[in-house]
JSON list of C-alpha atoms in Angstrom, two decimals:
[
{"chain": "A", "resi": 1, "resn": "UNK", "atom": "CA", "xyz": [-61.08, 76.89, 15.75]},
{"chain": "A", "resi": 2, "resn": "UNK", "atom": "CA", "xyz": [-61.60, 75.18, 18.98]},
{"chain": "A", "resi": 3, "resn": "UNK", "atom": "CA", "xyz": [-59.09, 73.26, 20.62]},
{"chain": "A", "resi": 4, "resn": "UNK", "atom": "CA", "xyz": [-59.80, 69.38, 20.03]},
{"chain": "A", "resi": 5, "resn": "UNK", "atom": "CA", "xyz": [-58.25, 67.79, 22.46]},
{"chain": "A", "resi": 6, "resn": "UNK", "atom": "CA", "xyz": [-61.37, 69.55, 24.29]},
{"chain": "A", "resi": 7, "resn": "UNK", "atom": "CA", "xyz": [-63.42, 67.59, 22.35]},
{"chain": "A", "resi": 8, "resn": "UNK", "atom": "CA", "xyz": [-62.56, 64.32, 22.19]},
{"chain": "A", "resi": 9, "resn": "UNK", "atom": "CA", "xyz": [-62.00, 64.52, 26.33]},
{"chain": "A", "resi": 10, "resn": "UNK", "atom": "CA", "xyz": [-65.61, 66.15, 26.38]},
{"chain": "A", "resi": 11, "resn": "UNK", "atom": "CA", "xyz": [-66.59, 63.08, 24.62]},
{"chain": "A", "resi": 12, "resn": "UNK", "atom": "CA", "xyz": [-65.16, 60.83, 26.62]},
{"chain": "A", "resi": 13, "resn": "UNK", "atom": "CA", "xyz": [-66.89, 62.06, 29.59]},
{"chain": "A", "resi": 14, "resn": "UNK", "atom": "CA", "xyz": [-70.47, 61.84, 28.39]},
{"chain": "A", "resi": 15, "resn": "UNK", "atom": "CA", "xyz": [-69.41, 57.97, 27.09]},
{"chain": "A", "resi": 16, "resn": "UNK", "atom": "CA", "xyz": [-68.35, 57.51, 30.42]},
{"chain": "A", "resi": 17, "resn": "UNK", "atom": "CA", "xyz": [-71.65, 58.81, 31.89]},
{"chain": "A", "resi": 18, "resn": "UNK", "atom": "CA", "xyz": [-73.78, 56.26, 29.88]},
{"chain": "A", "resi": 19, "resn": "UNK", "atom": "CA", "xyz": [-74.09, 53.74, 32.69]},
{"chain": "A", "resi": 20, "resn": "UNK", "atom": "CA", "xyz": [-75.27, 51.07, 29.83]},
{"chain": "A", "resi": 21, "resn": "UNK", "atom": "CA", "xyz": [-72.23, 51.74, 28.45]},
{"chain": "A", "resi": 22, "resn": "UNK", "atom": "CA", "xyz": [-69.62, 51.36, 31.35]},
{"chain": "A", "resi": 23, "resn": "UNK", "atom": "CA", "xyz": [-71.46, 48.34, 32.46]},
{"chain": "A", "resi": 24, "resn": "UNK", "atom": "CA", "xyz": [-70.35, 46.77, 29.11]},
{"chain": "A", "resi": 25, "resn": "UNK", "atom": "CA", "xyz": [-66.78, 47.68, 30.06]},
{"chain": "A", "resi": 26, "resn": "UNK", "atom": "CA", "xyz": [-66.99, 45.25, 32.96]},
{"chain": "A", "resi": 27, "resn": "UNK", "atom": "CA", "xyz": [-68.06, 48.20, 35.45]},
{"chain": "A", "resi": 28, "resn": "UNK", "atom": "CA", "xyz": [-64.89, 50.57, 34.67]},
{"chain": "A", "resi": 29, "resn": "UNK", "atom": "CA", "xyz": [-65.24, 53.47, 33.54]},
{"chain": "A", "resi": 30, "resn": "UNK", "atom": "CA", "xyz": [-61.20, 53.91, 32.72]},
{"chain": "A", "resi": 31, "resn": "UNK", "atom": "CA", "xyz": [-61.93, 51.49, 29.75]},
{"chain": "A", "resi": 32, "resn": "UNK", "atom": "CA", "xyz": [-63.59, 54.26, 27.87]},
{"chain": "A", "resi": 33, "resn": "UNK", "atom": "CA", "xyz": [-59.96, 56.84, 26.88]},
{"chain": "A", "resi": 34, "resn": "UNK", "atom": "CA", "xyz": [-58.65, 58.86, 24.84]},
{"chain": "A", "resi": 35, "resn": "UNK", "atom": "CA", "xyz": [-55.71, 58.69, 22.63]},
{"chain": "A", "resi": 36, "resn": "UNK", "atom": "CA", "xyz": [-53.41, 62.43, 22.24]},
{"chain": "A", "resi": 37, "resn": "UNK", "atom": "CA", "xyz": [-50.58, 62.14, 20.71]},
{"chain": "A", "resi": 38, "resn": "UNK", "atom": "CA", "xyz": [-47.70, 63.20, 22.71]},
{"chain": "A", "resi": 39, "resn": "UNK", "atom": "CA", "xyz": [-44.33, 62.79, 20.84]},
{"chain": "A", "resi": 40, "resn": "UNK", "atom": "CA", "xyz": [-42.26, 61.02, 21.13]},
{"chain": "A", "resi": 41, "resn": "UNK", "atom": "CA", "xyz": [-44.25, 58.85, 24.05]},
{"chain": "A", "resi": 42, "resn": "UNK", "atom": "CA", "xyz": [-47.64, 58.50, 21.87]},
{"chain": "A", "resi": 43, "resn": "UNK", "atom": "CA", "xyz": [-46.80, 58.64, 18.61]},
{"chain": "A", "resi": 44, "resn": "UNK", "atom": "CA", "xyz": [-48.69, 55.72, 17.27]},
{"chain": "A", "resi": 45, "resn": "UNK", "atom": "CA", "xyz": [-52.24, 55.01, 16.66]},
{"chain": "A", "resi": 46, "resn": "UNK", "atom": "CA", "xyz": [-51.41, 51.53, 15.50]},
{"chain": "A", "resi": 47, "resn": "UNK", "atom": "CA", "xyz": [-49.88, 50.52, 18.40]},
{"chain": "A", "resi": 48, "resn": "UNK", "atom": "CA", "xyz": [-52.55, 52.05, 20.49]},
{"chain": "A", "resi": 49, "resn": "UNK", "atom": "CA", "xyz": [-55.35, 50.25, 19.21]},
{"chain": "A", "resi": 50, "resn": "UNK", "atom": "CA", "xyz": [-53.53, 47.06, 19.14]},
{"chain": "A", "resi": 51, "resn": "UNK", "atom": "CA", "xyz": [-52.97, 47.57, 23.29]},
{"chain": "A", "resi": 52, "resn": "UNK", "atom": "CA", "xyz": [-56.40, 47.91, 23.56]},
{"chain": "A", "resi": 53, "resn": "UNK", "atom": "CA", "xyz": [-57.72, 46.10, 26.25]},
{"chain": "A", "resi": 54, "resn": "UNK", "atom": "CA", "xyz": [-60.98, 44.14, 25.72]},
{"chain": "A", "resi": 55, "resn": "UNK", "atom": "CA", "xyz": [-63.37, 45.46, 26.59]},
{"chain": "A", "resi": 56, "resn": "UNK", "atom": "CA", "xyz": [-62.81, 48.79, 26.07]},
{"chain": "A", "resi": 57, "resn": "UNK", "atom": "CA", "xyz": [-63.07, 52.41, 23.59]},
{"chain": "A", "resi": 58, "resn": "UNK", "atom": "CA", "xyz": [-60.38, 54.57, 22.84]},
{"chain": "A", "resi": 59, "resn": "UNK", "atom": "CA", "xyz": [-61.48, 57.93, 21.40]},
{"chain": "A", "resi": 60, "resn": "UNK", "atom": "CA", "xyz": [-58.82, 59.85, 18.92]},
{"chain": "A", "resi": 61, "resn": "UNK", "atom": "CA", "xyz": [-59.15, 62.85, 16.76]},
{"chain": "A", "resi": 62, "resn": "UNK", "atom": "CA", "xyz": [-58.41, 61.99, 13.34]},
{"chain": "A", "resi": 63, "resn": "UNK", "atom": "CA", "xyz": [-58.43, 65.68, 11.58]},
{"chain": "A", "resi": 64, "resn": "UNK", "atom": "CA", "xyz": [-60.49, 68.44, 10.84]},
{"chain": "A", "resi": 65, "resn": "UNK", "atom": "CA", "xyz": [-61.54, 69.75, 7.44]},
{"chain": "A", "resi": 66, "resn": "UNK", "atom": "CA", "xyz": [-63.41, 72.94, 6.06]},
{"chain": "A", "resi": 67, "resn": "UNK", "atom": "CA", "xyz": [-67.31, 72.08, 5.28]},
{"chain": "A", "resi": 68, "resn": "UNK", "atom": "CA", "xyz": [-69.95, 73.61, 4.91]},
{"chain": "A", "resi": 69, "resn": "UNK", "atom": "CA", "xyz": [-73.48, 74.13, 7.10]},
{"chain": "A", "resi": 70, "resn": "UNK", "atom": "CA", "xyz": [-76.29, 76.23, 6.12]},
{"chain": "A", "resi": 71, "resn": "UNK", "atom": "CA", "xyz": [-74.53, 78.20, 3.85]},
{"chain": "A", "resi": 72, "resn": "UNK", "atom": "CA", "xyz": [-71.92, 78.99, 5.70]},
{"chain": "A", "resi": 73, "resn": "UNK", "atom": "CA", "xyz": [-67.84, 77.40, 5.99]},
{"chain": "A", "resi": 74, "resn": "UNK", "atom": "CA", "xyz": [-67.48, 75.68, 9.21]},
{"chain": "A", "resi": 75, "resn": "UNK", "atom": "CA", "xyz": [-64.51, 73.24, 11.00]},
{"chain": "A", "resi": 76, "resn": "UNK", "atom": "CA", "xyz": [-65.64, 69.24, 10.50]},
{"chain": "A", "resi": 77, "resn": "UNK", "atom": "CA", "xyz": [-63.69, 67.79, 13.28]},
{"chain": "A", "resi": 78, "resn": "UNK", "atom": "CA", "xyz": [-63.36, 64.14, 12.63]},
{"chain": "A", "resi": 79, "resn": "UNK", "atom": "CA", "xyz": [-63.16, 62.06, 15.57]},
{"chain": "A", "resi": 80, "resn": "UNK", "atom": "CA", "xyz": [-62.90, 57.80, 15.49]},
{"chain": "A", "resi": 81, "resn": "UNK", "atom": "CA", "xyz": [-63.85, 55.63, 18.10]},
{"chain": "A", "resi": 82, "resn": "UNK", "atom": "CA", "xyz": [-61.98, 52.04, 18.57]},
{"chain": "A", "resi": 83, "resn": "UNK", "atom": "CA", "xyz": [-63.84, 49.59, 20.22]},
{"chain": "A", "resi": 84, "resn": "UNK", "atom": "CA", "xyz": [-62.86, 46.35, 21.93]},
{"chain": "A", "resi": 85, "resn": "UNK", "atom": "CA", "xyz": [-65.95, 44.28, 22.71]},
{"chain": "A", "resi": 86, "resn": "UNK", "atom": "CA", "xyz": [-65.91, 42.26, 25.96]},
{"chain": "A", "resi": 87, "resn": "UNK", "atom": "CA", "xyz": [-64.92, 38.54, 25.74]},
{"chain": "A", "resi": 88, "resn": "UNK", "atom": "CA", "xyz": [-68.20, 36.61, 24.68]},
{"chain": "A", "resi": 89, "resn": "UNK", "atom": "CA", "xyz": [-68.86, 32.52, 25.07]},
{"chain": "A", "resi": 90, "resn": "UNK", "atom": "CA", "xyz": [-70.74, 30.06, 23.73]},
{"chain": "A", "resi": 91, "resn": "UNK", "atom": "CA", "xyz": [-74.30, 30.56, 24.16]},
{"chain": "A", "resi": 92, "resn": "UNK", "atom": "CA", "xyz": [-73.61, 34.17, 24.57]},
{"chain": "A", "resi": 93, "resn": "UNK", "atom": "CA", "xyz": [-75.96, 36.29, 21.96]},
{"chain": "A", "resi": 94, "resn": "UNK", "atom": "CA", "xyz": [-73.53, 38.00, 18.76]},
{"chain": "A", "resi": 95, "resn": "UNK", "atom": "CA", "xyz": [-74.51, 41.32, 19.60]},
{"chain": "A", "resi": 96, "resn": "UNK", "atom": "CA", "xyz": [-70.99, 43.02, 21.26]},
{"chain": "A", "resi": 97, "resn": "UNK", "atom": "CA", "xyz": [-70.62, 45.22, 18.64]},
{"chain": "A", "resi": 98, "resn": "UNK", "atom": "CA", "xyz": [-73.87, 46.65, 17.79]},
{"chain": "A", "resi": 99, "resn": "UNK", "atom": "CA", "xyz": [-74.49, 47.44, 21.50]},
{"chain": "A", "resi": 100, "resn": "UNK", "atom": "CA", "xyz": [-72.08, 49.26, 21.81]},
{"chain": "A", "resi": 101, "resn": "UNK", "atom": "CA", "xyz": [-72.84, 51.09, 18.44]},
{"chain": "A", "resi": 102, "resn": "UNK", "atom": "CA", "xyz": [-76.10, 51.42, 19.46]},
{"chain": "A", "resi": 103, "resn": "UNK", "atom": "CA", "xyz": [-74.75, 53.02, 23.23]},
{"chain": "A", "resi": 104, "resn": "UNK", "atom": "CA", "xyz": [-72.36, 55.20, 21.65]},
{"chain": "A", "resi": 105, "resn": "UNK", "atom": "CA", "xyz": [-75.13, 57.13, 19.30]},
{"chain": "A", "resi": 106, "resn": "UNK", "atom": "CA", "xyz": [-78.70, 56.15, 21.41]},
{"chain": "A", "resi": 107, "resn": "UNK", "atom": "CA", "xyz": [-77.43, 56.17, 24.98]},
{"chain": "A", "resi": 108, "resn": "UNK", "atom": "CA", "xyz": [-78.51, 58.87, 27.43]},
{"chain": "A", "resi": 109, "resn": "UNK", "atom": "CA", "xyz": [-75.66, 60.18, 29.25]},
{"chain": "A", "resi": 110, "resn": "UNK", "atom": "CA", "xyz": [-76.65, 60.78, 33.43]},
{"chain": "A", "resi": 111, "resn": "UNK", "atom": "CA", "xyz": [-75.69, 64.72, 32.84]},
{"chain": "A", "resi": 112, "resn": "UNK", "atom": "CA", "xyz": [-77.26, 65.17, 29.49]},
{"chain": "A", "resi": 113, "resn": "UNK", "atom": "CA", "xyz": [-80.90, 63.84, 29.78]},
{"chain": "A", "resi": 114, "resn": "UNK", "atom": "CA", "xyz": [-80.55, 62.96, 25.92]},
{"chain": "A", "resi": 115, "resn": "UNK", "atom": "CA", "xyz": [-79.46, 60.30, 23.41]},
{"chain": "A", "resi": 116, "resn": "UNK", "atom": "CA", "xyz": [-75.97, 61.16, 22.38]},
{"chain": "A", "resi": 117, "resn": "UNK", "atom": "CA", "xyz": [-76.69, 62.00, 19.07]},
{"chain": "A", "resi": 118, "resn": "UNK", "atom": "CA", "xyz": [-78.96, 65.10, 20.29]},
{"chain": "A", "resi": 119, "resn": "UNK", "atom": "CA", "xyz": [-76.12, 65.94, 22.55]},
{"chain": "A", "resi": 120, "resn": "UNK", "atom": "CA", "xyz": [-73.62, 69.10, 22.09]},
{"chain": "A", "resi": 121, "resn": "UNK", "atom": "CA", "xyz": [-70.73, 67.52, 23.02]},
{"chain": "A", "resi": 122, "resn": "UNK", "atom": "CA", "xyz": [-68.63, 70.95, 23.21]},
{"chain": "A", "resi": 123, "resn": "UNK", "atom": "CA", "xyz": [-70.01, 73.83, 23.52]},
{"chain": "A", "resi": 124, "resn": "UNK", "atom": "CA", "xyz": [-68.65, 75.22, 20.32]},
{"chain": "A", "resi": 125, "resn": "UNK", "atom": "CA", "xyz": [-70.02, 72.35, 17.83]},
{"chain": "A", "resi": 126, "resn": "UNK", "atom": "CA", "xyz": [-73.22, 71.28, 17.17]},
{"chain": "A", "resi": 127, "resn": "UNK", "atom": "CA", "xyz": [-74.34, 67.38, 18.13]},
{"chain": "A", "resi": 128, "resn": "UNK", "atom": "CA", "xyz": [-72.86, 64.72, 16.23]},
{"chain": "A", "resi": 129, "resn": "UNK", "atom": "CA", "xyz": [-73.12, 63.89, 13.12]},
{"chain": "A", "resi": 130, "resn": "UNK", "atom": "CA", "xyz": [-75.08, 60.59, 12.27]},
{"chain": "A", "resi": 131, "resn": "UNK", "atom": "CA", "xyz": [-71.78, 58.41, 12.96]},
{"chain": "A", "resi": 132, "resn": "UNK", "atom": "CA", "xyz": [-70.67, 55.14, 10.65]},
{"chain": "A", "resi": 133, "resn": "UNK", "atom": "CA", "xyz": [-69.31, 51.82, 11.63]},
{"chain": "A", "resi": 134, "resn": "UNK", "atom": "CA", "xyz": [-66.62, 49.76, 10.13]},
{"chain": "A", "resi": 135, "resn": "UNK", "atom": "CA", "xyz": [-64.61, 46.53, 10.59]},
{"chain": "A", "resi": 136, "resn": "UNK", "atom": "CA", "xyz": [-61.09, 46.72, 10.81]},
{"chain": "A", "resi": 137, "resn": "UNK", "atom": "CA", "xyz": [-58.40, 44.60, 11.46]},
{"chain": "A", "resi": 138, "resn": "UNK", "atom": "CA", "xyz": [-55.24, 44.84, 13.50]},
{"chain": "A", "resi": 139, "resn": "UNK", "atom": "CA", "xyz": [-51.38, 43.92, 12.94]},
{"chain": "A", "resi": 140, "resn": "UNK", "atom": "CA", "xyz": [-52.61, 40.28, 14.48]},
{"chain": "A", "resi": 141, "resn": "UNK", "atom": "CA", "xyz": [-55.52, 39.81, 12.81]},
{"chain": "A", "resi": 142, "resn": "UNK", "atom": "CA", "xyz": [-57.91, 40.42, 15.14]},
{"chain": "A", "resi": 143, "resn": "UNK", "atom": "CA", "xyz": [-60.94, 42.57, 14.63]},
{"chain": "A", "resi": 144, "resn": "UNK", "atom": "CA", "xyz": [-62.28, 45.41, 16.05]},
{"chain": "A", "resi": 145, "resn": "UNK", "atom": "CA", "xyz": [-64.63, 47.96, 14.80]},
{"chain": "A", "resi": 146, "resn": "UNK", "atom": "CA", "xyz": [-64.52, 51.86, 14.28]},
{"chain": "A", "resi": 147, "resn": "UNK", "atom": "CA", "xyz": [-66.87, 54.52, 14.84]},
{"chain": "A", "resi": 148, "resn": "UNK", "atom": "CA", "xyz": [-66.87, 57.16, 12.80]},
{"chain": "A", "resi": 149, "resn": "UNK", "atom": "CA", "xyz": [-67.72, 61.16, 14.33]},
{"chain": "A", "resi": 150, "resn": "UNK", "atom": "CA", "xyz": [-67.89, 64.37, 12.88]},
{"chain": "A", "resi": 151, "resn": "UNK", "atom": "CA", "xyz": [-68.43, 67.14, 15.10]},
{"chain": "A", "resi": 152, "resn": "UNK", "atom": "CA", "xyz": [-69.55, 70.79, 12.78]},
{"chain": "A", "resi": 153, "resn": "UNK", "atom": "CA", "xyz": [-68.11, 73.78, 14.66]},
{"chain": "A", "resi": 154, "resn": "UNK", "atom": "CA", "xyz": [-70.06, 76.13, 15.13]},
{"chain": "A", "resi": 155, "resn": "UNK", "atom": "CA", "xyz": [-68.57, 79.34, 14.07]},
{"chain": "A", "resi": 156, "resn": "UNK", "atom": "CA", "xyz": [-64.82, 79.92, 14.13]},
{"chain": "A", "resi": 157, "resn": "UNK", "atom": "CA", "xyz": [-63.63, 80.63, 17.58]}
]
């Protein structure tokens, strides 16, 4: 089983590599993170997410869990992005959210030469699965949405 902290910092730098994508983090790159837990400093996702800057995406691995992929039992590493849209005004077109959505799974990253979802991410897992998106809310109310990833491993290093 591969290390996943590996992962979700591989992931980070191909999101950061989209220049579509950094652009909609007002030109910095450092907006696009990711969350490890490191107790007792990091030991909340809540309070994470609600720090979030806007705009911004924090990457965090969520779990992995046994599957299955052409027959044969493989790691599912589950992987959520948050994401912070910039600050929009009136006039401004609705469409924060589903650019970035669309970014995160159809942008080409500089390095790869391919949309993200054709992408191996880590060496060890196949390219992403096709990835969801949900509304959420925070401890204030506000919303933000998360992206969904599963990552199949394959084999079992």
């Amino acid at each position: 089983m591969i290390d996943t902290s590996e992962l979700v910092d591989s992931l980070v730098a191909l999101l950061r590599d989209i220049p579509e994508l950094v652009a909609e983090m007002a030109g910095d790159a450092s907006r696009i993170y990711a969350y490890h837990d490191q107790y007792p400093k990091r030991a909340s996702l809540a309070l994470a997410i609600h720090q979030m800057p806007a705009p911004s995406v924090m990457a965090a691995w969520q779990g992995t869990v046994p599957g299955s992929f052409g027959g044969a039992d493989v790691w599912k590493h589950q992987v959520t992005l948050y994401l912070r849209a910039r600050e929009t005004f009136d006039g401004d077109p609705p469409t924060a959210y589903y650019k970035l959505f669309r970014l995160i799974t159809k942008g080409v990253p500089s390095s790869a030469g391919a949309p993200m979802l054709n992408v191996a991410v880590h060496p060890s897992c196949y390219p992403m699965d096709v990835p969801s998106i949900q509304r959420a809310t925070d401890a204030e109310g506000l919303d933000y949405f998360e992206v969904q990833l599963a990552f199949v491993e394959a084999g079992d290093e």
